[in-house]
Amino acid sequence: MCEAGGCGAPTAGRSGPRPGRPWAAADEPGYEYGSRRYLLLCGLGGMLSCGLTHTAIVPLDLVKCRMQVDPGKYSGILSGFGVTLRDDGLRGLARGWAPTFLGYSLQGLFKFGLYEVFKIHYAERLGPERAYAWRTGLYLAASASAEFFADVALAPMEAVKVRIQTQPGFARTLRAAAPRMYGEEGLRAFYKGVAPLWLRQIPYTMMKFACFERTVEALYTFVVPKPQSQCSKAEQLAVTFVAGYIAGVFCAVVSHPADSVVSVLNKEKGSTAFGVLRRLGFWGVWKGLFARIIMIGTLTALQWFIYDSVKVYFKLPRPPVPQPPESLKEQK
């Protein structure tokens, strides 16, 4: 979120504690906001938050993908789990965990790390007054920019994951699937889904970051009975979790149609995004939405919780709820 006094990024060289920064006490070592080490640790937090959470929900993701590509056989969440257990056994629910962990760890590194980079850069370009007044647009622009690069990192492993999970008899492991895909289709097999990924992930991430930032601001303004600076670490992490879940529900709805296209596209050789979209139709792209809301709501809440927990552990500066700069206050 924005710095106190507006969304303008602080100077990275400033040291010492700053007012209203309750997670970095004066006697605790920490990392200066915007410094290289700060940004690298933010990337580490993103790796852990995305890699761990996406791997943890592989069973639900597997059933959701199969509902999208074969709705006749996998007609619902519970029945989908039942069919998977009957066909593949308990181990079948973990199919695709390795590409999921690798792909989403890389995605998290770029998503969260570059979000901080772009947020600081865009705020500096706008100046404190416009950065505060246009802070929602700032969040949207920074998150979209970060996700563009994050999806390039994610695309190869996402393609492998979907092929393992949805194409019976193709391969059961990353070591078997990746060489076969390369041998049959070349590099295109790993990147043919990057454009649909952008269509799915960029709106998702824009909603994820902007909705989270503004929800946190609203919770501290209208719900939490005391100022953020007086809240304990546990209380602030609880606010983070609630805001993350609310953001996750909106993310799921916004990104679900493109997610359905990606699942079918990566399953079928020679398919195109527009061809899949035409074949699925309006109602087809919404198959599995309820499963995705449960998955993404929980996922997003846990990601923000883990990400902020990493900041707490490393004593990284956590900017307080944004306040208008003095120049705007004086105009009122």
Tab-separated table of C-alpha atoms in Angstrom:
chain	number	residue	atom	x	y	z
A	1	MET	CA	0.000	0.000	0.000
A	2	CYS	CA	0.989	3.612	-0.157
A	3	GLU	CA	3.303	5.397	2.159
A	4	ALA	CA	2.031	7.746	4.806
A	5	GLY	CA	1.572	11.136	3.259
A	6	GLY	CA	0.522	9.717	-0.082
A	7	CYS	CA	1.341	6.995	-2.547
A	8	GLY	CA	4.657	8.487	-3.553
A	9	ALA	CA	7.432	5.990	-2.957
A	10	PRO	CA	9.906	6.987	-0.240
A	11	THR	CA	13.549	7.468	-0.959
A	12	ALA	CA	15.284	4.120	-0.673
A	13	GLY	CA	18.292	5.640	1.036
A	14	ARG	CA	16.432	6.911	4.078
A	15	SER	CA	17.109	4.921	7.205
A	16	GLY	CA	15.602	4.618	10.663
A	17	PRO	CA	12.028	4.010	11.744
A	18	ARG	CA	9.224	6.081	10.263
A	19	PRO	CA	6.026	7.207	11.976
A	20	GLY	CA	3.074	4.893	11.577
A	21	ARG	CA	5.163	1.861	10.664
A	22	PRO	CA	4.060	-0.513	13.436
A	23	TRP	CA	5.863	-3.638	12.196
A	24	ALA	CA	9.372	-2.184	12.373
A	25	ALA	CA	10.312	-1.101	15.872
A	26	ALA	CA	13.104	1.393	16.424
A	27	ASP	CA	15.443	-1.180	17.966
A	28	GLU	CA	14.866	-3.869	15.331
A	29	PRO	CA	17.101	-4.335	12.284
A	30	GLY	CA	15.212	-4.156	9.036
A	31	TYR	CA	15.408	-3.334	5.372
A	32	GLU	CA	14.771	0.095	3.911
A	33	TYR	CA	11.625	0.448	1.852
A	34	GLY	CA	12.444	0.270	-1.846
A	35	SER	CA	16.003	-1.004	-1.374
A	36	ARG	CA	17.301	-3.877	-3.460
A	37	ARG	CA	17.285	-6.266	-0.495
A	38	TYR	CA	13.738	-5.203	0.362
A	39	LEU	CA	12.537	-5.958	-3.164
A	40	LEU	CA	14.366	-9.297	-3.299
A	41	LEU	CA	12.764	-10.374	-0.026
A	42	CYS	CA	9.377	-9.308	-1.381
A	43	GLY	CA	10.066	-11.612	-4.322
A	44	LEU	CA	10.942	-14.408	-1.889
A	45	GLY	CA	7.660	-13.806	-0.085
A	46	GLY	CA	5.869	-14.050	-3.409
A	47	MET	CA	7.619	-17.327	-4.253
A	48	LEU	CA	6.556	-18.886	-0.977
A	49	SER	CA	3.023	-17.514	-1.047
A	50	CYS	CA	2.236	-18.646	-4.608
A	51	GLY	CA	4.288	-21.847	-4.743
A	52	LEU	CA	3.070	-23.298	-1.457
A	53	THR	CA	-0.586	-22.357	-1.785
A	54	HIS	CA	-1.041	-23.532	-5.369
A	55	THR	CA	0.678	-26.824	-4.557
A	56	ALA	CA	-1.528	-27.320	-1.495
A	57	ILE	CA	-4.719	-27.115	-3.558
A	58	VAL	CA	-3.598	-29.297	-6.471
A	59	PRO	CA	-6.453	-31.802	-5.835
A	60	LEU	CA	-9.102	-29.092	-6.140
A	61	ASP	CA	-7.346	-27.553	-9.132
A	62	LEU	CA	-7.175	-30.957	-10.828
A	63	VAL	CA	-10.919	-31.544	-10.423
A	64	LYS	CA	-11.673	-27.983	-11.590
A	65	CYS	CA	-9.587	-28.441	-14.753
A	66	ARG	CA	-11.249	-31.763	-15.523
A	67	MET	CA	-14.692	-30.222	-15.048
A	68	GLN	CA	-13.729	-27.609	-17.637
A	69	VAL	CA	-12.384	-30.009	-20.270
A	70	ASP	CA	-14.736	-32.976	-19.681
A	71	PRO	CA	-17.959	-31.722	-18.028
A	72	GLY	CA	-19.833	-34.876	-19.010
A	73	LYS	CA	-17.624	-37.096	-16.871
A	74	TYR	CA	-16.791	-34.556	-14.146
A	75	SER	CA	-20.143	-32.875	-13.547
A	76	GLY	CA	-19.482	-31.406	-10.102
A	77	ILE	CA	-16.889	-30.985	-7.358
A	78	LEU	CA	-17.883	-33.965	-5.213
A	79	SER	CA	-18.563	-36.255	-8.140
A	80	GLY	CA	-15.306	-35.106	-9.731
A	81	PHE	CA	-13.356	-36.134	-6.647
A	82	GLY	CA	-15.189	-39.454	-6.647
A	83	VAL	CA	-14.415	-40.183	-10.302
A	84	THR	CA	-10.759	-39.224	-9.821
A	85	LEU	CA	-10.391	-41.470	-6.781
A	86	ARG	CA	-12.045	-44.348	-8.612
A	87	ASP	CA	-9.911	-43.984	-11.737
A	88	ASP	CA	-6.546	-42.925	-10.311
A	89	GLY	CA	-6.647	-43.665	-6.595
A	90	LEU	CA	-5.596	-41.298	-3.815
A	91	ARG	CA	-2.239	-40.545	-5.467
A	92	GLY	CA	-4.088	-39.340	-8.541
A	93	LEU	CA	-5.305	-36.288	-6.654
A	94	ALA	CA	-1.706	-35.025	-6.429
A	95	ARG	CA	-1.042	-35.360	-10.151
A	96	GLY	CA	0.721	-32.280	-11.500
A	97	TRP	CA	2.125	-31.074	-8.181
A	98	ALA	CA	5.717	-30.642	-9.448
A	99	PRO	CA	5.006	-28.289	-12.382
A	100	THR	CA	2.509	-26.493	-10.171
A	101	PHE	CA	5.113	-25.837	-7.489
A	102	LEU	CA	7.843	-24.762	-9.916
A	103	GLY	CA	5.611	-22.685	-12.163
A	104	TYR	CA	3.777	-20.785	-9.473
A	105	SER	CA	6.917	-20.201	-7.421
A	106	LEU	CA	8.425	-18.425	-10.419
A	107	GLN	CA	5.184	-16.588	-11.038
A	108	GLY	CA	5.046	-15.419	-7.406
A	109	LEU	CA	8.626	-14.151	-7.571
A	110	PHE	CA	7.784	-11.855	-10.480
A	111	LYS	CA	4.211	-11.046	-9.461
A	112	PHE	CA	4.920	-9.757	-5.968
A	113	GLY	CA	8.494	-8.593	-6.474
A	114	LEU	CA	7.796	-6.612	-9.638
A	115	TYR	CA	4.537	-5.245	-8.206
A	116	GLU	CA	6.572	-3.494	-5.531
A	117	VAL	CA	9.044	-2.271	-8.157
A	118	PHE	CA	6.382	-0.886	-10.493
A	119	LYS	CA	4.346	0.609	-7.644
A	120	ILE	CA	7.348	2.593	-6.434
A	121	HIS	CA	8.346	3.598	-9.965
A	122	TYR	CA	4.877	4.750	-11.016
A	123	ALA	CA	4.342	6.615	-7.739
A	124	GLU	CA	7.601	8.490	-8.224
A	125	ARG	CA	6.593	9.412	-11.764
A	126	LEU	CA	3.181	10.682	-10.639
A	127	GLY	CA	4.279	12.613	-7.568
A	128	PRO	CA	2.648	12.401	-4.102
A	129	GLU	CA	-0.573	14.286	-4.895
A	130	ARG	CA	-1.559	12.401	-8.049
A	131	ALA	CA	-0.251	9.114	-6.639
A	132	TYR	CA	-2.651	9.445	-3.717
A	133	ALA	CA	-5.598	10.699	-5.754
A	134	TRP	CA	-5.099	8.029	-8.417
A	135	ARG	CA	-3.961	5.252	-6.096
A	136	THR	CA	-6.454	2.689	-7.418
A	137	GLY	CA	-5.160	3.247	-10.934
A	138	LEU	CA	-1.626	3.008	-9.560
A	139	TYR	CA	-2.351	-0.418	-8.065
A	140	LEU	CA	-3.984	-1.567	-11.300
A	141	ALA	CA	-1.101	-0.406	-13.494
A	142	ALA	CA	1.626	-1.823	-11.229
A	143	SER	CA	-0.052	-5.222	-10.882
A	144	ALA	CA	-0.785	-5.517	-14.623
A	145	SER	CA	2.831	-4.688	-15.463
A	146	ALA	CA	4.139	-7.257	-12.993
A	147	GLU	CA	1.773	-9.999	-14.143
A	148	PHE	CA	2.806	-9.598	-17.782
A	149	PHE	CA	6.291	-10.857	-16.907
A	150	ALA	CA	5.048	-13.318	-14.286
A	151	ASP	CA	2.960	-15.170	-16.886
A	152	VAL	CA	5.932	-15.612	-19.201
A	153	ALA	CA	7.635	-17.395	-16.302
A	154	LEU	CA	4.520	-19.443	-15.485
A	155	ALA	CA	3.427	-20.520	-18.990
A	156	PRO	CA	5.735	-23.555	-19.541
A	157	MET	CA	4.904	-25.256	-16.250
A	158	GLU	CA	1.205	-24.386	-16.558
A	159	ALA	CA	1.125	-26.138	-19.925
A	160	VAL	CA	2.817	-29.217	-18.489
A	161	LYS	CA	0.511	-29.256	-15.463
A	162	VAL	CA	-2.682	-29.120	-17.513
A	163	ARG	CA	-1.450	-31.817	-19.922
A	164	ILE	CA	-0.637	-34.144	-17.004
A	165	GLN	CA	-3.934	-33.508	-15.261
A	166	THR	CA	-6.362	-33.590	-18.172
A	167	GLN	CA	-4.960	-35.862	-20.902
A	168	PRO	CA	-5.309	-39.523	-19.855
A	169	GLY	CA	-2.301	-41.679	-20.665
A	170	PHE	CA	-0.067	-38.768	-21.695
A	171	ALA	CA	2.319	-38.686	-18.738
A	172	ARG	CA	2.171	-38.791	-14.962
A	173	THR	CA	5.258	-36.755	-14.035
A	174	LEU	CA	7.037	-33.565	-15.033
A	175	ARG	CA	10.112	-35.547	-16.118
A	176	ALA	CA	8.020	-37.585	-18.538
A	177	ALA	CA	5.649	-34.873	-19.772
A	178	ALA	CA	8.056	-32.017	-20.593
A	179	PRO	CA	10.364	-33.970	-22.957
A	180	ARG	CA	7.388	-35.544	-24.725
A	181	MET	CA	5.726	-32.164	-25.249
A	182	TYR	CA	8.957	-30.707	-26.618
A	183	GLY	CA	9.510	-33.701	-28.873
A	184	GLU	CA	5.993	-33.565	-30.347
A	185	GLU	CA	5.411	-29.802	-30.616
A	186	GLY	CA	8.660	-28.001	-29.838
A	187	LEU	CA	8.778	-24.837	-27.747
A	188	ARG	CA	5.305	-23.852	-28.955
A	189	ALA	CA	3.828	-26.485	-26.633
A	190	PHE	CA	5.036	-24.506	-23.626
A	191	TYR	CA	4.100	-21.018	-24.778
A	192	LYS	CA	0.980	-21.419	-26.907
A	193	GLY	CA	-1.070	-20.707	-23.794
A	194	VAL	CA	0.740	-17.498	-22.780
A	195	ALA	CA	-1.759	-15.159	-24.487
A	196	PRO	CA	-4.768	-16.802	-22.804
A	197	LEU	CA	-2.756	-16.718	-19.572
A	198	TRP	CA	-2.420	-12.958	-19.958
A	199	LEU	CA	-6.176	-12.753	-20.557
A	200	ARG	CA	-6.798	-14.785	-17.417
A	201	GLN	CA	-4.047	-13.649	-15.082
A	202	ILE	CA	-3.696	-9.933	-15.791
A	203	PRO	CA	-7.349	-9.070	-14.948
A	204	TYR	CA	-7.116	-11.515	-12.041
A	205	THR	CA	-3.972	-9.895	-10.654
A	206	MET	CA	-5.249	-6.362	-11.200
A	207	MET	CA	-8.328	-7.274	-9.169
A	208	LYS	CA	-6.229	-9.178	-6.634
A	209	PHE	CA	-3.932	-6.269	-5.798
A	210	ALA	CA	-6.227	-3.281	-6.259
A	211	CYS	CA	-9.168	-4.880	-4.446
A	212	PHE	CA	-6.891	-6.050	-1.641
A	213	GLU	CA	-5.278	-2.648	-1.179
A	214	ARG	CA	-8.592	-0.794	-1.131
A	215	THR	CA	-10.285	-3.431	1.061
A	216	VAL	CA	-7.530	-3.147	3.654
A	217	GLU	CA	-7.973	0.617	3.581
A	218	ALA	CA	-11.759	0.259	4.017
A	219	LEU	CA	-11.432	-2.270	6.858
A	220	TYR	CA	-9.147	-0.002	8.865
A	221	THR	CA	-11.373	3.004	8.150
A	222	PHE	CA	-14.818	1.511	8.777
A	223	VAL	CA	-14.484	-1.847	10.568
A	224	VAL	CA	-11.403	-2.107	12.776
A	225	PRO	CA	-12.172	-0.185	15.999
A	226	LYS	CA	-8.652	1.232	16.472
A	227	PRO	CA	-5.958	2.775	14.275
A	228	GLN	CA	-3.668	0.464	12.345
A	229	SER	CA	-0.659	1.709	14.303
A	230	GLN	CA	-2.247	0.375	17.507
A	231	CYS	CA	-3.028	-3.079	16.086
A	232	SER	CA	-0.796	-6.019	16.935
A	233	LYS	CA	0.943	-8.061	14.263
A	234	ALA	CA	-1.658	-10.816	14.672
A	235	GLU	CA	-4.517	-8.328	14.266
A	236	GLN	CA	-2.988	-6.830	11.155
A	237	LEU	CA	-2.434	-10.284	9.666
A	238	ALA	CA	-6.092	-11.095	10.372
A	239	VAL	CA	-7.110	-7.989	8.407
A	240	THR	CA	-4.765	-9.134	5.630
A	241	PHE	CA	-6.468	-12.552	5.484
A	242	VAL	CA	-10.014	-11.118	5.369
A	243	ALA	CA	-9.099	-8.581	2.696
A	244	GLY	CA	-7.341	-11.282	0.698
A	245	TYR	CA	-10.389	-13.538	0.738
A	246	ILE	CA	-12.702	-10.747	-0.408
A	247	ALA	CA	-10.292	-9.905	-3.214
A	248	GLY	CA	-10.058	-13.579	-4.155
A	249	VAL	CA	-13.794	-13.938	-4.764
A	250	PHE	CA	-13.753	-11.049	-7.229
A	251	CYS	CA	-10.592	-12.449	-8.843
A	252	ALA	CA	-12.227	-15.808	-9.480
A	253	VAL	CA	-15.219	-14.326	-11.278
A	254	VAL	CA	-13.168	-11.948	-13.416
A	255	SER	CA	-10.662	-14.551	-14.594
A	256	HIS	CA	-12.760	-17.709	-14.873
A	257	PRO	CA	-13.725	-17.594	-18.595
A	258	ALA	CA	-10.079	-17.264	-19.646
A	259	ASP	CA	-9.126	-19.998	-17.173
A	260	SER	CA	-11.546	-22.378	-18.905
A	261	VAL	CA	-9.987	-21.569	-22.294
A	262	VAL	CA	-6.450	-22.150	-20.943
A	263	SER	CA	-7.414	-25.550	-19.526
A	264	VAL	CA	-8.877	-26.790	-22.825
A	265	LEU	CA	-6.150	-25.160	-24.938
A	266	ASN	CA	-3.275	-26.822	-23.110
A	267	LYS	CA	-5.020	-30.192	-23.256
A	268	GLU	CA	-5.516	-30.270	-27.032
A	269	LYS	CA	-2.737	-30.251	-29.610
A	270	GLY	CA	-3.191	-27.773	-32.459
A	271	SER	CA	-6.036	-25.877	-30.797
A	272	THR	CA	-6.342	-22.083	-30.718
A	273	ALA	CA	-7.772	-19.778	-28.077
A	274	PHE	CA	-10.499	-18.403	-30.351
A	275	GLY	CA	-11.431	-21.877	-31.543
A	276	VAL	CA	-11.785	-23.140	-27.963
A	277	LEU	CA	-13.798	-20.083	-26.989
A	278	ARG	CA	-16.232	-20.574	-29.855
A	279	ARG	CA	-16.667	-24.246	-29.051
A	280	LEU	CA	-17.268	-23.734	-25.339
A	281	GLY	CA	-19.779	-20.925	-25.832
A	282	PHE	CA	-21.012	-18.490	-23.176
A	283	TRP	CA	-22.190	-21.053	-20.633
A	284	GLY	CA	-19.313	-23.432	-21.200
A	285	VAL	CA	-16.676	-20.968	-20.056
A	286	TRP	CA	-18.405	-20.730	-16.655
A	287	LYS	CA	-18.166	-24.447	-15.879
A	288	GLY	CA	-16.393	-25.012	-12.567
A	289	LEU	CA	-16.913	-21.433	-11.315
A	290	PHE	CA	-18.048	-22.444	-7.824
A	291	ALA	CA	-14.976	-24.656	-7.390
A	292	ARG	CA	-12.801	-21.797	-8.610
A	293	ILE	CA	-14.386	-19.309	-6.175
A	294	ILE	CA	-13.651	-21.632	-3.259
A	295	MET	CA	-10.164	-22.313	-4.553
A	296	ILE	CA	-9.180	-18.756	-5.466
A	297	GLY	CA	-10.806	-17.125	-2.427
A	298	THR	CA	-8.890	-19.377	-0.050
A	299	LEU	CA	-5.776	-19.218	-2.197
A	300	THR	CA	-5.668	-15.424	-2.378
A	301	ALA	CA	-6.300	-15.018	1.342
A	302	LEU	CA	-3.489	-17.443	2.195
A	303	GLN	CA	-1.130	-15.848	-0.320
A	304	TRP	CA	-1.513	-12.402	1.188
A	305	PHE	CA	-1.220	-13.889	4.692
A	306	ILE	CA	2.015	-15.712	3.835
A	307	TYR	CA	3.386	-12.701	1.958
A	308	ASP	CA	2.776	-10.338	4.865
A	309	SER	CA	4.058	-12.974	7.317
A	310	VAL	CA	7.341	-13.023	5.398
A	311	LYS	CA	7.484	-9.243	5.743
A	312	VAL	CA	6.910	-9.600	9.484
A	313	TYR	CA	9.590	-12.296	9.813
A	314	PHE	CA	12.241	-10.241	8.001
A	315	LYS	CA	11.035	-7.016	9.661
A	316	LEU	CA	10.355	-5.411	6.303
A	317	PRO	CA	8.652	-2.008	6.400
A	318	ARG	CA	4.892	-2.360	5.960
A	319	PRO	CA	3.427	0.931	4.741
A	320	PRO	CA	0.378	2.073	6.705
A	321	VAL	CA	-3.032	2.886	5.266
A	322	PRO	CA	-2.527	5.724	2.750
A	323	GLN	CA	-3.178	9.263	3.895
A	324	PRO	CA	-3.431	12.389	1.725
A	325	PRO	CA	-0.188	14.383	1.506
A	326	GLU	CA	0.026	17.681	3.389
A	327	SER	CA	-0.361	19.670	0.188
A	328	LEU	CA	-3.811	18.160	-0.388
A	329	LYS	CA	-4.811	18.661	3.226
A	330	GLU	CA	-3.957	22.338	2.984
A	331	GLN	CA	-6.242	22.764	-0.066
A	332	LYS	CA	-9.296	21.661	1.931
